[in-house]
């Protein structure tokens, strides 16, 4: 009697175990199937592109919160302004070579070169006037020598380089 009882128990127990295992496999297969149907995580570049497209064409600001938002937008725009040429370097020689030499080495369009005699009475002017000529432009020399991002300090540094190297 007891042996019969054990046999029934073991059979039922096995059925439960097998059923649980089958259920586990089923859940795994189901989750894999659901995973397949999900969209892949969008890439950072894709997210950036979508955000770019969602940007408004122009900002409209109204009221007190609008004023704060407008100021924040203006501050952001200022922060995005192009940097000063050559990372702000005031290395006169480097600036002369990169910007000024194109005209001044050969004396293009009557540009004075590093030879003192080509300057004539330009040297009667003071340093500030020469720097101002570079900043404002003079004759065939465009304002800031054609580099709008050239700072006043950089114009001064390159003029100083020229004046120091006249022979
Ligand atoms: C596109 C050619 C060109 C470039 C680039 C250029 N210059 Fe000139 N520069 C000239 C010409 C041409 C003159 C003479 C203008 C005149 O007197 O009509 C001149 C004149 C000058 C003068 C004399 C100004 C005066 O008041 O007589 C100085 C100083 C000078 N350049 C400095 C520089 C410096 C510094 C740079 C670089 C940051 C530079 N130039 C870049 C063409 C150029």
Short mmCIF file of C-alpha atoms and ligand atoms in Angstrom, two decimals:
data_model
loop_
_atom_site.label_atom_id
_atom_site.label_comp_id
_atom_site.label_asym_id
_atom_site.label_seq_id
_atom_site.Cartn_x
_atom_site.Cartn_y
_atom_site.Cartn_z
CA UNK A 1 0.00 0.00 0.00
CA UNK A 2 2.74 2.43 1.01
CA UNK A 3 4.78 1.48 -2.04
CA UNK A 4 1.81 2.26 -4.29
CA UNK A 5 1.43 5.56 -2.53
CA UNK A 6 5.10 6.47 -3.15
CA UNK A 7 4.79 5.61 -6.80
CA UNK A 8 1.82 7.89 -7.27
CA UNK A 9 3.60 10.68 -5.44
CA UNK A 10 6.75 10.36 -7.56
CA UNK A 11 4.68 10.33 -10.74
CA UNK A 12 2.74 13.43 -9.82
CA UNK A 13 5.87 15.18 -8.62
CA UNK A 14 7.64 14.43 -11.92
CA UNK A 15 4.67 15.77 -13.87
CA UNK A 16 4.83 19.02 -11.90
CA UNK A 17 8.60 19.35 -12.43
CA UNK A 18 8.30 18.72 -16.17
CA UNK A 19 5.40 21.15 -16.43
CA UNK A 20 7.44 23.85 -14.63
CA UNK A 21 10.41 23.26 -16.92
CA UNK A 22 8.17 23.49 -19.99
CA UNK A 23 6.72 26.72 -18.62
CA UNK A 24 10.23 28.14 -18.11
CA UNK A 25 11.25 27.35 -21.67
CA UNK A 26 7.99 28.86 -22.92
CA UNK A 27 8.66 32.11 -21.05
CA UNK A 28 12.19 32.28 -22.44
CA UNK A 29 10.96 31.76 -26.00
CA UNK A 30 8.19 34.31 -25.49
CA UNK A 31 10.57 36.97 -24.17
CA UNK A 32 12.95 36.34 -27.08
CA UNK A 33 10.06 36.74 -29.52
CA UNK A 34 8.98 40.03 -27.87
CA UNK A 35 12.57 41.25 -27.88
CA UNK A 36 12.72 40.68 -31.65
CA UNK A 37 9.69 42.89 -32.26
CA UNK A 38 11.15 45.82 -30.24
CA UNK A 39 12.91 48.62 -32.08
CA UNK A 40 16.63 48.74 -31.43
CA UNK A 41 17.92 51.52 -29.18
CA UNK A 42 18.35 54.54 -31.49
CA UNK A 43 21.95 55.73 -31.85
CA UNK A 44 23.17 59.03 -30.37
CA UNK A 45 23.57 60.46 -33.87
CA UNK A 46 19.97 59.57 -34.69
CA UNK A 47 18.69 61.19 -31.50
CA UNK A 48 20.73 64.32 -32.26
CA UNK A 49 19.36 64.46 -35.81
CA UNK A 50 15.78 64.15 -34.58
CA UNK A 51 16.31 66.83 -31.94
CA UNK A 52 17.81 69.10 -34.58
CA UNK A 53 14.74 68.64 -36.76
CA UNK A 54 12.44 69.38 -33.84
CA UNK A 55 14.07 72.77 -33.20
CA UNK A 56 11.73 75.70 -33.83
CA UNK A 57 12.64 77.92 -36.79
CA UNK A 58 12.65 80.96 -34.54
CA UNK A 59 12.04 81.69 -30.90
CA UNK A 60 8.96 83.62 -29.76
CA UNK A 61 9.23 84.92 -26.24
CA UNK A 62 6.50 86.62 -24.23
CA UNK A 63 5.99 87.73 -20.63
CA UNK A 64 8.32 87.32 -17.67
CA UNK A 65 9.32 83.72 -18.35
CA UNK A 66 9.72 84.68 -22.00
CA UNK A 67 12.14 87.44 -21.08
CA UNK A 68 14.27 85.00 -19.09
CA UNK A 69 14.17 82.52 -21.96
CA UNK A 70 15.14 85.22 -24.47
CA UNK A 71 18.07 86.27 -22.30
CA UNK A 72 19.19 82.66 -21.97
CA UNK A 73 18.97 82.22 -25.75
CA UNK A 74 20.96 85.42 -26.31
CA UNK A 75 23.62 84.29 -23.83
CA UNK A 76 23.83 80.98 -25.63
CA UNK A 77 24.21 82.73 -28.98
CA UNK A 78 27.05 84.83 -27.57
CA UNK A 79 28.75 81.70 -26.23
CA UNK A 80 28.55 80.22 -29.72
CA UNK A 81 30.24 83.18 -31.36
CA UNK A 82 33.33 82.21 -33.32
CA UNK A 83 36.51 82.17 -31.34
CA UNK A 84 39.34 84.60 -31.88
CA UNK A 85 41.69 83.58 -34.69
CA UNK A 86 44.46 81.10 -33.86
CA UNK A 87 42.89 80.38 -30.46
CA UNK A 88 43.61 83.96 -29.34
CA UNK A 89 47.40 83.63 -29.73
CA UNK A 90 49.29 86.93 -29.85
CA UNK A 91 52.38 85.40 -31.41
CA UNK A 92 53.17 88.22 -33.84
CA UNK A 93 55.51 86.16 -35.99
CA UNK A 94 53.03 83.33 -36.41
CA UNK A 95 50.19 85.74 -37.28
CA UNK A 96 52.42 87.64 -39.73
CA UNK A 97 53.41 84.40 -41.46
CA UNK A 98 49.87 83.06 -41.62
CA UNK A 99 47.95 86.24 -42.47
CA UNK A 100 50.13 89.17 -43.51
CA UNK A 101 53.02 87.56 -45.38
CA UNK A 102 50.77 86.71 -48.34
CA UNK A 103 50.84 90.41 -49.30
CA UNK A 104 53.67 91.91 -47.30
CA UNK A 105 56.49 89.50 -48.17
CA UNK A 106 56.29 90.39 -51.86
CA UNK A 107 54.83 93.87 -51.44
CA UNK A 108 51.58 93.08 -53.26
CA UNK A 109 49.71 96.22 -54.42
CA UNK A 110 52.30 98.49 -52.85
CA UNK A 111 52.19 96.81 -49.43
CA UNK A 112 55.27 97.74 -47.41
CA UNK A 113 57.59 94.75 -46.88
CA UNK A 114 60.09 94.04 -44.12
CA UNK A 115 62.57 96.23 -46.03
CA UNK A 116 62.58 99.61 -44.30
CA UNK A 117 62.85 101.61 -47.52
CA UNK A 118 59.49 100.30 -48.75
CA UNK A 119 57.77 102.06 -45.84
CA UNK A 120 58.58 105.62 -46.88
CA UNK A 121 56.79 108.10 -44.64
CA UNK A 122 54.46 105.45 -43.21
CA UNK A 123 56.96 105.24 -40.36
CA UNK A 124 56.26 108.88 -39.48
CA UNK A 125 52.96 107.62 -38.07
CA UNK A 126 52.89 106.23 -34.58
CA UNK A 127 52.35 102.57 -33.81
CA UNK A 128 48.67 103.11 -32.93
CA UNK A 129 47.95 104.64 -36.34
CA UNK A 130 49.58 101.70 -38.12
CA UNK A 131 47.56 99.25 -36.02
CA UNK A 132 44.41 101.23 -36.77
CA UNK A 133 45.19 100.91 -40.51
CA UNK A 134 45.21 97.13 -40.14
CA UNK A 135 42.01 97.06 -38.08
CA UNK A 136 40.12 99.45 -40.36
CA UNK A 137 41.80 98.42 -43.59
CA UNK A 138 43.78 100.69 -45.91
CA UNK A 139 43.73 100.77 -49.70
CA UNK A 140 44.06 97.21 -50.95
CA UNK A 141 44.42 95.87 -47.39
CA UNK A 142 40.99 94.73 -46.18
CA UNK A 143 39.88 95.44 -42.60
CA UNK A 144 41.64 93.10 -40.15
CA UNK A 145 43.68 91.92 -43.13
CA UNK A 146 40.65 89.96 -44.30
CA UNK A 147 40.44 87.93 -41.11
CA UNK A 148 37.30 89.13 -39.36
CA UNK A 149 38.20 86.97 -36.36
CA UNK A 150 41.55 88.73 -35.87
CA UNK A 151 41.44 90.61 -32.56
CA UNK A 152 42.82 94.12 -31.97
CA UNK A 153 45.57 92.58 -29.84
CA UNK A 154 46.52 90.23 -32.65
CA UNK A 155 46.61 93.07 -35.17
CA UNK A 156 48.89 94.98 -32.77
CA UNK A 157 51.13 91.94 -32.21
CA UNK A 158 51.65 91.40 -35.93
CA UNK A 159 52.33 95.11 -36.56
CA UNK A 160 54.87 95.00 -33.72
CA UNK A 161 56.48 91.97 -35.33
CA UNK A 162 56.83 93.86 -38.61
CA UNK A 163 58.24 96.99 -36.95
CA UNK A 164 60.73 94.89 -34.97
CA UNK A 165 61.97 93.14 -38.09
CA UNK A 166 62.48 96.05 -40.48
CA UNK A 167 65.94 96.18 -41.93
C1 LIG B 1 45.46 91.44 -49.00
C2 LIG B 1 46.83 91.88 -48.84
C3 LIG B 1 47.25 92.30 -47.44
C4 LIG B 1 47.21 91.57 -46.30
C5 LIG B 1 46.72 90.14 -46.10
C6 LIG B 1 47.77 92.42 -45.27
N1 LIG B 1 48.11 93.63 -45.79
FE1 LIG B 1 48.92 95.18 -44.78
N2 LIG B 1 48.87 96.29 -46.43
C7 LIG B 1 48.49 95.86 -47.68
C8 LIG B 1 48.59 96.96 -48.62
C9 LIG B 1 48.28 96.89 -50.11
C10 LIG B 1 49.03 98.07 -47.88
C11 LIG B 1 49.26 99.48 -48.39
C12 LIG B 1 47.91 100.17 -48.37
C13 LIG B 1 47.96 101.59 -48.89
O1 LIG B 1 48.73 102.39 -48.32
O2 LIG B 1 47.20 101.90 -49.79
C14 LIG B 1 49.21 97.62 -46.53
C15 LIG B 1 49.63 98.42 -45.50
C16 LIG B 1 49.96 97.98 -44.24
C17 LIG B 1 50.53 98.79 -43.20
C18 LIG B 1 50.86 100.25 -43.26
C19 LIG B 1 49.61 100.99 -42.85
C20 LIG B 1 49.73 102.53 -42.98
O3 LIG B 1 49.00 103.19 -42.25
O4 LIG B 1 50.51 102.99 -43.81
C21 LIG B 1 50.71 97.99 -42.11
C22 LIG B 1 51.27 98.38 -40.76
C23 LIG B 1 50.21 96.69 -42.49
N3 LIG B 1 49.77 96.72 -43.78
C24 LIG B 1 50.21 95.60 -41.65
C25 LIG B 1 49.63 94.41 -41.95
C26 LIG B 1 49.50 93.32 -41.02
C27 LIG B 1 50.04 93.35 -39.60
C28 LIG B 1 48.85 92.32 -41.64
C29 LIG B 1 48.46 90.98 -41.09
C30 LIG B 1 47.68 90.98 -39.89
C31 LIG B 1 48.56 92.78 -42.99
N4 LIG B 1 49.04 94.04 -43.13
C32 LIG B 1 47.92 92.02 -43.96
C33 LIG B 1 48.03 94.60 -48.03
C34 LIG B 1 47.82 93.58 -47.11
#
